[in-house]
Amino acid sequence: MSQLSPFDLARDAGRHTHHFHGGLKLRHNKRISCQTPVERPPLPDILVVPLLQQAGDIARPLVEAGDLVLKGQQIGHCQNCVAVHAPTSGTVEAVEDRLMTHASGMTGLCVIIRPDGKDQWTRLEPLDHIADISPARLARQLQECGLAGLGGAVFPTHAKTLDGHQRQVHTLILNGAECEPYISCDEMLMREQPGKIILGARILRRALGAERVVIAIEDQMGAVHQALAYAADCAECTQITVVKVTTIYPEGGERQLIKVLTGLEVPLGGRPSDLGLVCQNVATAAAVAEAVSEGKPLIERYITVTGNGISRPRNLLALIGTPFYHLVDACGGYTGNVARLVVGGPMMGYPVSSDATPVVKAVNCILALTDKDIAAPQAEMPCIRCGECSRACPATLLPQQLHLQVNNGLWDEAEEYGLLACIECGCCDFVCPSHIPLVSWFRHGKDMLRQRADEAQATTLARQRFEAREVRLLRKKQARAEKMAKRKQMLQQKTATAQQTGKSAKGPEDA
Amino acid sequence: MRSFQTSNAPHMPQQISVAKVMLQVLLALVPGILAYTWYFGPGILVQILLATVFALLIEALFLRMRGRPLKPFIDDYSAVVTAVLFALCVPPLAPWWISLVGMLFAIGFAKHLYGGLGQNVFNPAMVGYVVVLISFPQAMTAWLPPVTLAEHSIGILDSLQVIFTGQVPIAGSWDAITQATPLDTLKTGIDSGRMISEIRQSPLFGDFGGLGWEWIANWFALGGIFLLYKRVISWQVPAAIIGSVILLSLPLWLADPDSSPFPLQHVFSGALVLAAFFIATDPVSGCVSPRGRLVFGAGVAVITLVIRRWGGYPDGVAFAVLLMNMAAPLIDRYTRPRIYGEKPDGRDKKNE
Ligand code: SF4
Ligand code: SF4
């Protein structure tokens, strides 16, 4: 009986669409920011470029205070992660710790640049004839251009590409299903730059050695479908398909999207490449196209500035390092009283305490909410086990049980009940009638589980080291004993021969 | 530059709250309660009011004793739901202290001594009901006949008098106004060797269950369907209870129609429909996963049938619910849904 493995079944990605468990139909509130074409705001007075913008290591600064930098010049180098570049030309004012754009509100090393207003480029090094360039060279170019996933996870693109190539993935999924309410930057990008996305798709496909590209968009993005289909109508664009998926939060989550496109699930603790798939955001693909065909590093991105707290909500093409207030000003400033400023969408976004926070590669949306948009904080009640959370959970977890387990420190149970499979989508939080901050509990719980795993690993390592040492000592001892035994034997033999010949009667012990 | 307050996601107003859920449950009970009043007089309304007042007083008392704030807990309506469900289970003219005792055990013991809202192992309304049923069997079996069959009509003032003073207004006595329930009649009839077809000749019976009772059950079912539509309850528990009752009583009835009631008679008798939609669906003391809820419902159905057939009480729904409450944590353990990406045989994960 020949049964296809999930790896091979996944080759059919996008031919039919499927459903995932749970999820929510949310009001998307996207239209308000899609009315005007995307523009670049004027140059800001100051740019604050964090040296840590992606998952992984922090980059080492290549400049110091007083240096002149050109637009696109590398200012941060990183062996294992990606480079950081100057978003415009100007003077480095300082390299110092500043508040970073991060949920934890921590500080980190940033390069502060005072723009000179000339916006003068450094020399760029594009790659031509992508069909002739090796995947490894493409990956290096991506790393040097500072490419990281623009969907929010900011995983270094080159690493994902190399890994995918090594694991012989067959399909590249470009994620244009922007499921969080309010955010429309990917939609605008797909409308305005479809050619770049398709070119990026081809480059990534080449770098991965994949066969197919599936671009997933939401079923309500009519104009986008036309634009992409038109751009994908070229000789080199075979095997590039645009698929509409039903708008239901969080279908843009990597694992949910894979389920929708293939009907298959990424194994627990595994990666999409287990199914022969690699997911990239559409904005990443566009940035890849620029990095390869123009040599342009990742120094700007599409950002949605929206919410009832913004006078003229819209999308902007913003330089990395631009303080939020500058973008808000470019949108006509705040209206009335803004109660909360959120990075990202209302479901998974995090609030920031100051609008001097700079744009980084991971920021796709700045959301200014008024009192009306956020409910008055409601008292947290005990869990009534109503099951709304498990009904909504796209990972098919039982959040009510996980909450209990995390709360009581039952880590083994929490692990068994799949805490680590939680994607922190916030569906459970949103539907909970008791207003329990479930996701916050789960983040804490996941940290604890990881910490525990690390500790367990450390103990195992220590034990292994200890055992190895024991074994080594034992072996030494044995070797010595063997050696002695051999010598003894040899001597005995010698003695025996001597005795036979009658020369000596001395025992080996005396020898 | 401006600074802002920070606070957890979601950054969107949430629509539901515990109070809203409970209010929807109460709303769904209204048609059934009106039908009850129509068929059995206004006594039930007095019982509901009494139980509600006692429930809130006892809730407040225990919250105070536990040093908890009154505010979010008193107005979450959960105590009111418990009170109304309890009142629907006691005879309409039961004396006032039945409610007091019942609520003391339901709210005070079953709920607060276990840790309050969300912590109770047992369904509070059913604990209260079973306590009074066992302690005061006489008061708890004084049921009324449907108004159409009653010789004396009992109005609101008469009801109040009976409930608060125990004085029966009409010359006769208790016997003149009370009547065994259809399930009682059925049980005693079968026990004394009569055939069901004979027993059903009594005017107490309607098309399926008891006269009046079956219509009340219909209206409760309607309320239940409203809750299903509003997604306040999930379909698994009611479907499993009603489905299992039908499936299990069918062969018994086919084999021996003289002493086994036919399936729909089971469904429309006693508190089964009320329990299926409103009592066994109590999330706190039930199961969490969909499969677990199916098992839970089936268990309630089996135990109810066993008690109705062989037990000492004519209706066993309350006992069935309480027994399954005990089993719920165990059922939950074995019916955890498969996690996204988990192997179909999830439990072997650790041994891999
Ligand atoms: S939604 Fe909230 S109250 Fe309901 S079961 Fe989940 S955690 Fe408990
Ligand atoms: S945050 Fe985690 S537990 Fe909650 S719904 Fe999303 S995946 Fe499920």
JSON list of N, CA and C in Angstrom, two decimals, chain A residues 255 265-268 334 340 346 349 351 353-356 373 381-386 388 391 395-396 400 417-418 429 431 433-435 440, chain B residues 1-4 7-14 16-18 72-73 76 117-118 231 283-284 286 288 293 333 336-341 349:
[
{"chain": "A", "resi": 255, "resn": "ARG", "atom": "N", "xyz": [0.83, 28.48, 11.35]},
{"chain": "A", "resi": 255, "resn": "ARG", "atom": "CA", "xyz": [0.29, 27.13, 11.45]},
{"chain": "A", "resi": 255, "resn": "ARG", "atom": "C", "xyz": [-1.16, 27.04, 10.98]},
{"chain": "A", "resi": 265, "resn": "GLU", "atom": "N", "xyz": [-1.35, 19.50, 9.44]},
{"chain": "A", "resi": 265, "resn": "GLU", "atom": "CA", "xyz": [-0.88, 20.26, 10.59]},
{"chain": "A", "resi": 265, "resn": "GLU", "atom": "C", "xyz": [0.62, 20.10, 10.75]},
{"chain": "A", "resi": 266, "resn": "VAL", "atom": "N", "xyz": [1.27, 21.20, 11.07]},
{"chain": "A", "resi": 266, "resn": "VAL", "atom": "CA", "xyz": [2.70, 21.12, 11.39]},
{"chain": "A", "resi": 266, "resn": "VAL", "atom": "C", "xyz": [2.83, 20.32, 12.68]},
{"chain": "A", "resi": 267, "resn": "PRO", "atom": "N", "xyz": [3.67, 19.29, 12.70]},
{"chain": "A", "resi": 267, "resn": "PRO", "atom": "CA", "xyz": [3.75, 18.46, 13.91]},
{"chain": "A", "resi": 267, "resn": "PRO", "atom": "C", "xyz": [4.08, 19.29, 15.15]},
{"chain": "A", "resi": 268, "resn": "LEU", "atom": "N", "xyz": [3.55, 18.84, 16.25]},
{"chain": "A", "resi": 268, "resn": "LEU", "atom": "CA", "xyz": [3.81, 19.50, 17.53]},
{"chain": "A", "resi": 268, "resn": "LEU", "atom": "C", "xyz": [5.31, 19.55, 17.76]},
{"chain": "A", "resi": 334, "resn": "TYR", "atom": "N", "xyz": [-2.81, 63.53, 16.74]},
{"chain": "A", "resi": 334, "resn": "TYR", "atom": "CA", "xyz": [-3.82, 62.79, 17.50]},
{"chain": "A", "resi": 334, "resn": "TYR", "atom": "C", "xyz": [-5.14, 63.53, 17.48]},
{"chain": "A", "resi": 340, "resn": "ARG", "atom": "N", "xyz": [-4.58, 54.72, 24.64]},
{"chain": "A", "resi": 340, "resn": "ARG", "atom": "CA", "xyz": [-3.58, 53.65, 24.56]},
{"chain": "A", "resi": 340, "resn": "ARG", "atom": "C", "xyz": [-2.92, 53.70, 23.20]},
{"chain": "A", "resi": 346, "resn": "PRO", "atom": "N", "xyz": [-4.95, 44.95, 17.57]},
{"chain": "A", "resi": 346, "resn": "PRO", "atom": "CA", "xyz": [-5.61, 44.92, 18.88]},
{"chain": "A", "resi": 346, "resn": "PRO", "atom": "C", "xyz": [-5.58, 43.55, 19.56]},
{"chain": "A", "resi": 349, "resn": "GLY", "atom": "N", "xyz": [-1.09, 42.84, 19.58]},
{"chain": "A", "resi": 349, "resn": "GLY", "atom": "CA", "xyz": [-0.19, 43.98, 19.75]},
{"chain": "A", "resi": 349, "resn": "GLY", "atom": "C", "xyz": [0.10, 44.24, 21.22]},
{"chain": "A", "resi": 351, "resn": "PRO", "atom": "N", "xyz": [1.11, 47.42, 24.11]},
{"chain": "A", "resi": 351, "resn": "PRO", "atom": "CA", "xyz": [1.06, 48.86, 24.30]},
{"chain": "A", "resi": 351, "resn": "PRO", "atom": "C", "xyz": [2.45, 49.41, 24.60]},
{"chain": "A", "resi": 353, "resn": "SER", "atom": "N", "xyz": [4.67, 52.84, 26.23]},
{"chain": "A", "resi": 353, "resn": "SER", "atom": "CA", "xyz": [4.42, 53.89, 27.21]},
{"chain": "A", "resi": 353, "resn": "SER", "atom": "C", "xyz": [4.73, 55.27, 26.65]},
{"chain": "A", "resi": 354, "resn": "SER", "atom": "N", "xyz": [5.44, 55.31, 25.49]},
{"chain": "A", "resi": 354, "resn": "SER", "atom": "CA", "xyz": [5.82, 56.62, 24.97]},
{"chain": "A", "resi": 354, "resn": "SER", "atom": "C", "xyz": [5.79, 56.59, 23.45]},
{"chain": "A", "resi": 355, "resn": "ASP", "atom": "N", "xyz": [5.43, 57.70, 22.83]},
{"chain": "A", "resi": 355, "resn": "ASP", "atom": "CA", "xyz": [5.43, 57.71, 21.36]},
{"chain": "A", "resi": 355, "resn": "ASP", "atom": "C", "xyz": [6.78, 58.13, 20.80]},
{"chain": "A", "resi": 356, "resn": "ALA", "atom": "N", "xyz": [7.80, 58.17, 21.65]},
{"chain": "A", "resi": 356, "resn": "ALA", "atom": "CA", "xyz": [9.16, 58.37, 21.14]},
{"chain": "A", "resi": 356, "resn": "ALA", "atom": "C", "xyz": [9.77, 57.04, 20.74]},
{"chain": "A", "resi": 373, "resn": "ASP", "atom": "N", "xyz": [-12.71, 52.95, 22.22]},
{"chain": "A", "resi": 373, "resn": "ASP", "atom": "CA", "xyz": [-12.29, 51.72, 21.53]},
{"chain": "A", "resi": 373, "resn": "ASP", "atom": "C", "xyz": [-11.92, 50.60, 22.49]},
{"chain": "A", "resi": 381, "resn": "MET", "atom": "N", "xyz": [-12.99, 37.89, 36.93]},
{"chain": "A", "resi": 381, "resn": "MET", "atom": "CA", "xyz": [-13.81, 36.98, 37.74]},
{"chain": "A", "resi": 381, "resn": "MET", "atom": "C", "xyz": [-13.15, 35.60, 37.70]},
{"chain": "A", "resi": 382, "resn": "PRO", "atom": "N", "xyz": [-13.58, 34.72, 38.58]},
{"chain": "A", "resi": 382, "resn": "PRO", "atom": "CA", "xyz": [-13.04, 33.36, 38.49]},
{"chain": "A", "resi": 382, "resn": "PRO", "atom": "C", "xyz": [-13.52, 32.69, 37.20]},
{"chain": "A", "resi": 383, "resn": "CYS", "atom": "N", "xyz": [-12.76, 31.70, 36.75]},
{"chain": "A", "resi": 383, "resn": "CYS", "atom": "CA", "xyz": [-13.16, 30.95, 35.56]},
{"chain": "A", "resi": 383, "resn": "CYS", "atom": "C", "xyz": [-14.43, 30.17, 35.86]},
{"chain": "A", "resi": 384, "resn": "ILE", "atom": "N", "xyz": [-15.43, 30.29, 34.99]},
{"chain": "A", "resi": 384, "resn": "ILE", "atom": "CA", "xyz": [-16.65, 29.52, 35.19]},
{"chain": "A", "resi": 384, "resn": "ILE", "atom": "C", "xyz": [-16.67, 28.29, 34.28]},
{"chain": "A", "resi": 385, "resn": "ARG", "atom": "N", "xyz": [-15.56, 28.01, 33.68]},
{"chain": "A", "resi": 385, "resn": "ARG", "atom": "CA", "xyz": [-15.38, 26.82, 32.83]},
{"chain": "A", "resi": 385, "resn": "ARG", "atom": "C", "xyz": [-16.41, 26.74, 31.71]},
{"chain": "A", "resi": 386, "resn": "CYS", "atom": "N", "xyz": [-16.76, 27.90, 31.19]},
{"chain": "A", "resi": 386, "resn": "CYS", "atom": "CA", "xyz": [-17.80, 27.93, 30.17]},
{"chain": "A", "resi": 386, "resn": "CYS", "atom": "C", "xyz": [-17.33, 27.30, 28.86]},
{"chain": "A", "resi": 388, "resn": "GLU", "atom": "N", "xyz": [-15.80, 28.74, 26.40]},
{"chain": "A", "resi": 388, "resn": "GLU", "atom": "CA", "xyz": [-15.68, 29.66, 25.26]},
{"chain": "A", "resi": 388, "resn": "GLU", "atom": "C", "xyz": [-14.25, 29.69, 24.74]},
{"chain": "A", "resi": 391, "resn": "ARG", "atom": "N", "xyz": [-13.39, 26.73, 22.73]},
{"chain": "A", "resi": 391, "resn": "ARG", "atom": "CA", "xyz": [-14.11, 26.75, 21.46]},
{"chain": "A", "resi": 391, "resn": "ARG", "atom": "C", "xyz": [-13.40, 27.68, 20.47]},
{"chain": "A", "resi": 395, "resn": "ALA", "atom": "N", "xyz": [-5.40, 26.42, 18.40]},
{"chain": "A", "resi": 395, "resn": "ALA", "atom": "CA", "xyz": [-4.45, 25.34, 18.61]},
{"chain": "A", "resi": 395, "resn": "ALA", "atom": "C", "xyz": [-5.13, 24.14, 19.27]},
{"chain": "A", "resi": 396, "resn": "THR", "atom": "N", "xyz": [-6.45, 24.18, 19.36]},
{"chain": "A", "resi": 396, "resn": "THR", "atom": "CA", "xyz": [-7.25, 23.14, 20.03]},
{"chain": "A", "resi": 396, "resn": "THR", "atom": "C", "xyz": [-6.75, 22.85, 21.43]},
{"chain": "A", "resi": 400, "resn": "GLN", "atom": "N", "xyz": [-8.79, 26.91, 29.71]},
{"chain": "A", "resi": 400, "resn": "GLN", "atom": "CA", "xyz": [-9.25, 26.96, 31.11]},
{"chain": "A", "resi": 400, "resn": "GLN", "atom": "C", "xyz": [-8.43, 26.01, 31.99]},
{"chain": "A", "resi": 417, "resn": "TYR", "atom": "N", "xyz": [-0.76, 19.23, 28.44]},
{"chain": "A", "resi": 417, "resn": "TYR", "atom": "CA", "xyz": [-1.94, 19.84, 27.84]},
{"chain": "A", "resi": 417, "resn": "TYR", "atom": "C", "xyz": [-1.57, 20.83, 26.74]},
{"chain": "A", "resi": 418, "resn": "GLY", "atom": "N", "xyz": [-0.29, 20.86, 26.35]},
{"chain": "A", "resi": 418, "resn": "GLY", "atom": "CA", "xyz": [0.09, 21.58, 25.15]},
{"chain": "A", "resi": 418, "resn": "GLY", "atom": "C", "xyz": [0.36, 23.06, 25.31]},
{"chain": "A", "resi": 429, "resn": "ASP", "atom": "N", "xyz": [-8.55, 35.06, 25.39]},
{"chain": "A", "resi": 429, "resn": "ASP", "atom": "CA", "xyz": [-8.73, 36.29, 26.15]},
{"chain": "A", "resi": 429, "resn": "ASP", "atom": "C", "xyz": [-9.97, 37.04, 25.72]},
{"chain": "A", "resi": 431, "resn": "VAL", "atom": "N", "xyz": [-12.71, 36.15, 24.22]},
{"chain": "A", "resi": 431, "resn": "VAL", "atom": "CA", "xyz": [-14.05, 35.60, 24.43]},
{"chain": "A", "resi": 431, "resn": "VAL", "atom": "C", "xyz": [-14.34, 35.29, 25.90]},
{"chain": "A", "resi": 433, "resn": "PRO", "atom": "N", "xyz": [-15.68, 35.36, 29.31]},
{"chain": "A", "resi": 433, "resn": "PRO", "atom": "CA", "xyz": [-16.63, 36.22, 30.01]},
{"chain": "A", "resi": 433, "resn": "PRO", "atom": "C", "xyz": [-16.12, 36.64, 31.38]},
{"chain": "A", "resi": 434, "resn": "SER", "atom": "N", "xyz": [-15.14, 35.93, 31.89]},
{"chain": "A", "resi": 434, "resn": "SER", "atom": "CA", "xyz": [-14.60, 36.29, 33.20]},
{"chain": "A", "resi": 434, "resn": "SER", "atom": "C", "xyz": [-13.44, 37.27, 33.09]},
{"chain": "A", "resi": 435, "resn": "HIS", "atom": "N", "xyz": [-13.08, 37.64, 31.86]},
{"chain": "A", "resi": 435, "resn": "HIS", "atom": "CA", "xyz": [-12.02, 38.63, 31.61]},
{"chain": "A", "resi": 435, "resn": "HIS", "atom": "C", "xyz": [-10.71, 38.24, 32.27]},
{"chain": "A", "resi": 440, "resn": "SER", "atom": "N", "xyz": [-1.48, 36.38, 29.06]},
{"chain": "A", "resi": 440, "resn": "SER", "atom": "CA", "xyz": [-0.37, 36.79, 29.92]},
{"chain": "A", "resi": 440, "resn": "SER", "atom": "C", "xyz": [0.07, 35.63, 30.80]},
{"chain": "B", "resi": 1, "resn": "MET", "atom": "N", "xyz": [6.07, 64.72, 22.05]},
{"chain": "B", "resi": 1, "resn": "MET", "atom": "CA", "xyz": [6.20, 63.41, 22.68]},
{"chain": "B", "resi": 1, "resn": "MET", "atom": "C", "xyz": [5.15, 63.25, 23.76]},
{"chain": "B", "resi": 2, "resn": "ARG", "atom": "N", "xyz": [4.58, 62.10, 23.83]},
{"chain": "B", "resi": 2, "resn": "ARG", "atom": "CA", "xyz": [3.51, 61.88, 24.79]},
{"chain": "B", "resi": 2, "resn": "ARG", "atom": "C", "xyz": [3.69, 60.52, 25.44]},
{"chain": "B", "resi": 3, "resn": "SER", "atom": "N", "xyz": [3.26, 60.39, 26.66]},
{"chain": "B", "resi": 3, "resn": "SER", "atom": "CA", "xyz": [3.30, 59.05, 27.25]},
{"chain": "B", "resi": 3, "resn": "SER", "atom": "C", "xyz": [1.89, 58.51, 27.45]},
{"chain": "B", "resi": 4, "resn": "PHE", "atom": "N", "xyz": [1.84, 57.20, 27.56]},
{"chain": "B", "resi": 4, "resn": "PHE", "atom": "CA", "xyz": [0.55, 56.52, 27.60]},
{"chain": "B", "resi": 4, "resn": "PHE", "atom": "C", "xyz": [0.53, 55.45, 28.68]},
{"chain": "B", "resi": 7, "resn": "SER", "atom": "N", "xyz": [-1.52, 48.50, 29.09]},
{"chain": "B", "resi": 7, "resn": "SER", "atom": "CA", "xyz": [-2.43, 47.50, 29.65]},
{"chain": "B", "resi": 7, "resn": "SER", "atom": "C", "xyz": [-2.49, 46.32, 28.69]},
{"chain": "B", "resi": 8, "resn": "ASN", "atom": "N", "xyz": [-2.89, 45.18, 29.21]},
{"chain": "B", "resi": 8, "resn": "ASN", "atom": "CA", "xyz": [-2.86, 43.95, 28.42]},
{"chain": "B", "resi": 8, "resn": "ASN", "atom": "C", "xyz": [-3.77, 43.97, 27.20]},
{"chain": "B", "resi": 9, "resn": "ALA", "atom": "N", "xyz": [-3.40, 43.17, 26.18]},
{"chain": "B", "resi": 9, "resn": "ALA", "atom": "CA", "xyz": [-4.30, 42.90, 25.07]},
{"chain": "B", "resi": 9, "resn": "ALA", "atom": "C", "xyz": [-5.46, 42.07, 25.65]},
{"chain": "B", "resi": 10, "resn": "PRO", "atom": "N", "xyz": [-6.57, 41.94, 25.01]},
{"chain": "B", "resi": 10, "resn": "PRO", "atom": "CA", "xyz": [-6.93, 42.56, 23.74]},
{"chain": "B", "resi": 10, "resn": "PRO", "atom": "C", "xyz": [-7.25, 44.04, 23.89]},
{"chain": "B", "resi": 11, "resn": "HIS", "atom": "N", "xyz": [-6.89, 44.78, 22.85]},
{"chain": "B", "resi": 11, "resn": "HIS", "atom": "CA", "xyz": [-7.16, 46.21, 22.86]},
{"chain": "B", "resi": 11, "resn": "HIS", "atom": "C", "xyz": [-8.45, 46.49, 22.11]},
{"chain": "B", "resi": 12, "resn": "MET", "atom": "N", "xyz": [-9.46, 45.75, 22.48]},
{"chain": "B", "resi": 12, "resn": "MET", "atom": "CA", "xyz": [-10.77, 45.90, 21.86]},
{"chain": "B", "resi": 12, "resn": "MET", "atom": "C", "xyz": [-11.80, 45.60, 22.93]},
{"chain": "B", "resi": 13, "resn": "PRO", "atom": "N", "xyz": [-12.94, 46.24, 22.86]},
{"chain": "B", "resi": 13, "resn": "PRO", "atom": "CA", "xyz": [-13.95, 45.94, 23.88]},
{"chain": "B", "resi": 13, "resn": "PRO", "atom": "C", "xyz": [-14.42, 44.50, 23.75]},
{"chain": "B", "resi": 14, "resn": "GLN", "atom": "N", "xyz": [-14.53, 43.85, 24.88]},
{"chain": "B", "resi": 14, "resn": "GLN", "atom": "CA", "xyz": [-15.03, 42.47, 24.86]},
{"chain": "B", "resi": 14, "resn": "GLN", "atom": "C", "xyz": [-16.54, 42.50, 25.09]},
{"chain": "B", "resi": 16, "resn": "ILE", "atom": "N", "xyz": [-18.67, 39.97, 26.02]},
{"chain": "B", "resi": 16, "resn": "ILE", "atom": "CA", "xyz": [-19.42, 39.18, 26.99]},
{"chain": "B", "resi": 16, "resn": "ILE", "atom": "C", "xyz": [-18.85, 39.30, 28.39]},
{"chain": "B", "resi": 17, "resn": "SER", "atom": "N", "xyz": [-19.70, 38.97, 29.34]},
{"chain": "B", "resi": 17, "resn": "SER", "atom": "CA", "xyz": [-19.27, 38.94, 30.73]},
{"chain": "B", "resi": 17, "resn": "SER", "atom": "C", "xyz": [-20.09, 37.86, 31.42]},
{"chain": "B", "resi": 18, "resn": "VAL", "atom": "N", "xyz": [-19.66, 37.47, 32.60]},
{"chain": "B", "resi": 18, "resn": "VAL", "atom": "CA", "xyz": [-20.38, 36.43, 33.33]},
{"chain": "B", "resi": 18, "resn": "VAL", "atom": "C", "xyz": [-21.83, 36.86, 33.53]},
{"chain": "B", "resi": 72, "resn": "PRO", "atom": "N", "xyz": [-18.58, 42.64, 42.35]},
{"chain": "B", "resi": 72, "resn": "PRO", "atom": "CA", "xyz": [-18.69, 41.92, 41.09]},
{"chain": "B", "resi": 72, "resn": "PRO", "atom": "C", "xyz": [-19.40, 40.59, 41.24]},
{"chain": "B", "resi": 73, "resn": "PHE", "atom": "N", "xyz": [-19.51, 40.11, 42.48]},
{"chain": "B", "resi": 73, "resn": "PHE", "atom": "CA", "xyz": [-20.05, 38.76, 42.64]},
{"chain": "B", "resi": 73, "resn": "PHE", "atom": "C", "xyz": [-21.57, 38.75, 42.81]},
{"chain": "B", "resi": 76, "resn": "ASP", "atom": "N", "xyz": [-23.36, 39.24, 39.42]},
{"chain": "B", "resi": 76, "resn": "ASP", "atom": "CA", "xyz": [-23.07, 38.37, 38.28]},
{"chain": "B", "resi": 76, "resn": "ASP", "atom": "C", "xyz": [-24.26, 37.45, 37.97]},
{"chain": "B", "resi": 117, "resn": "LEU", "atom": "N", "xyz": [-17.67, 31.08, 43.25]},
{"chain": "B", "resi": 117, "resn": "LEU", "atom": "CA", "xyz": [-17.97, 30.98, 41.82]},
{"chain": "B", "resi": 117, "resn": "LEU", "atom": "C", "xyz": [-16.85, 30.27, 41.07]},
{"chain": "B", "resi": 118, "resn": "GLY", "atom": "N", "xyz": [-17.22, 29.28, 40.30]},
{"chain": "B", "resi": 118, "resn": "GLY", "atom": "CA", "xyz": [-16.25, 28.61, 39.45]},
{"chain": "B", "resi": 118, "resn": "GLY", "atom": "C", "xyz": [-15.50, 27.47, 40.11]},
{"chain": "B", "resi": 231, "resn": "ARG", "atom": "N", "xyz": [-25.06, 30.43, 21.67]},
{"chain": "B", "resi": 231, "resn": "ARG", "atom": "CA", "xyz": [-23.82, 29.76, 22.03]},
{"chain": "B", "resi": 231, "resn": "ARG", "atom": "C", "xyz": [-23.47, 29.91, 23.52]},
{"chain": "B", "resi": 283, "resn": "PRO", "atom": "N", "xyz": [-21.58, 24.79, 33.33]},
{"chain": "B", "resi": 283, "resn": "PRO", "atom": "CA", "xyz": [-20.21, 24.51, 32.91]},
{"chain": "B", "resi": 283, "resn": "PRO", "atom": "C", "xyz": [-19.27, 24.22, 34.08]},
{"chain": "B", "resi": 284, "resn": "VAL", "atom": "N", "xyz": [-19.51, 24.89, 35.19]},
{"chain": "B", "resi": 284, "resn": "VAL", "atom": "CA", "xyz": [-18.54, 24.79, 36.29]},
{"chain": "B", "resi": 284, "resn": "VAL", "atom": "C", "xyz": [-18.39, 23.35, 36.76]},
{"chain": "B", "resi": 286, "resn": "GLY", "atom": "N", "xyz": [-19.46, 20.66, 35.17]},
{"chain": "B", "resi": 286, "resn": "GLY", "atom": "CA", "xyz": [-19.51, 19.67, 34.09]},
{"chain": "B", "resi": 286, "resn": "GLY", "atom": "C", "xyz": [-18.15, 19.42, 33.49]},
{"chain": "B", "resi": 288, "resn": "VAL", "atom": "N", "xyz": [-15.29, 19.85, 30.27]},
{"chain": "B", "resi": 288, "resn": "VAL", "atom": "CA", "xyz": [-14.87, 20.97, 29.42]},
{"chain": "B", "resi": 288, "resn": "VAL", "atom": "C", "xyz": [-14.81, 20.64, 27.93]},
{"chain": "B", "resi": 293, "resn": "ARG", "atom": "N", "xyz": [-18.19, 16.27, 27.20]},
{"chain": "B", "resi": 293, "resn": "ARG", "atom": "CA", "xyz": [-19.58, 16.66, 27.44]},
{"chain": "B", "resi": 293, "resn": "ARG", "atom": "C", "xyz": [-20.54, 15.61, 26.91]},
{"chain": "B", "resi": 333, "resn": "ARG", "atom": "N", "xyz": [-10.04, 14.12, 31.99]},
{"chain": "B", "resi": 333, "resn": "ARG", "atom": "CA", "xyz": [-8.69, 13.61, 31.82]},
{"chain": "B", "resi": 333, "resn": "ARG", "atom": "C", "xyz": [-8.55, 12.74, 30.58]},
{"chain": "B", "resi": 336, "resn": "ARG", "atom": "N", "xyz": [-9.30, 14.75, 26.61]},
{"chain": "B", "resi": 336, "resn": "ARG", "atom": "CA", "xyz": [-8.65, 15.97, 26.16]},
{"chain": "B", "resi": 336, "resn": "ARG", "atom": "C", "xyz": [-8.60, 16.00, 24.64]},
{"chain": "B", "resi": 337, "resn": "PRO", "atom": "N", "xyz": [-8.97, 17.13, 24.03]},
{"chain": "B", "resi": 337, "resn": "PRO", "atom": "CA", "xyz": [-8.94, 17.17, 22.57]},
{"chain": "B", "resi": 337, "resn": "PRO", "atom": "C", "xyz": [-7.51, 17.07, 22.06]},
{"chain": "B", "resi": 338, "resn": "ARG", "atom": "N", "xyz": [-7.37, 16.58, 20.85]},
{"chain": "B", "resi": 338, "resn": "ARG", "atom": "CA", "xyz": [-6.05, 16.49, 20.23]},
{"chain": "B", "resi": 338, "resn": "ARG", "atom": "C", "xyz": [-5.55, 17.90, 19.94]},
{"chain": "B", "resi": 339, "resn": "ILE", "atom": "N", "xyz": [-4.35, 18.18, 20.39]},
{"chain": "B", "resi": 339, "resn": "ILE", "atom": "CA", "xyz": [-3.76, 19.50, 20.17]},
{"chain": "B", "resi": 339, "resn": "ILE", "atom": "C", "xyz": [-3.36, 19.63, 18.71]},
{"chain": "B", "resi": 340, "resn": "TYR", "atom": "N", "xyz": [-3.41, 20.86, 18.18]},
{"chain": "B", "resi": 340, "resn": "TYR", "atom": "CA", "xyz": [-2.95, 21.09, 16.81]},
{"chain": "B", "resi": 340, "resn": "TYR", "atom": "C", "xyz": [-1.55, 20.50, 16.64]},
{"chain": "B", "resi": 341, "resn": "GLY", "atom": "N", "xyz": [-1.40, 19.66, 15.64]},
{"chain": "B", "resi": 341, "resn": "GLY", "atom": "CA", "xyz": [-0.09, 19.11, 15.33]},
{"chain": "B", "resi": 341, "resn": "GLY", "atom": "C", "xyz": [0.28, 17.87, 16.12]},
{"chain": "B", "resi": 349, "resn": "LYS", "atom": "N", "xyz": [2.71, 10.57, 23.30]},
{"chain": "B", "resi": 349, "resn": "LYS", "atom": "CA", "xyz": [3.70, 11.60, 23.00]},
{"chain": "B", "resi": 349, "resn": "LYS", "atom": "C", "xyz": [4.95, 11.46, 23.86]}
]
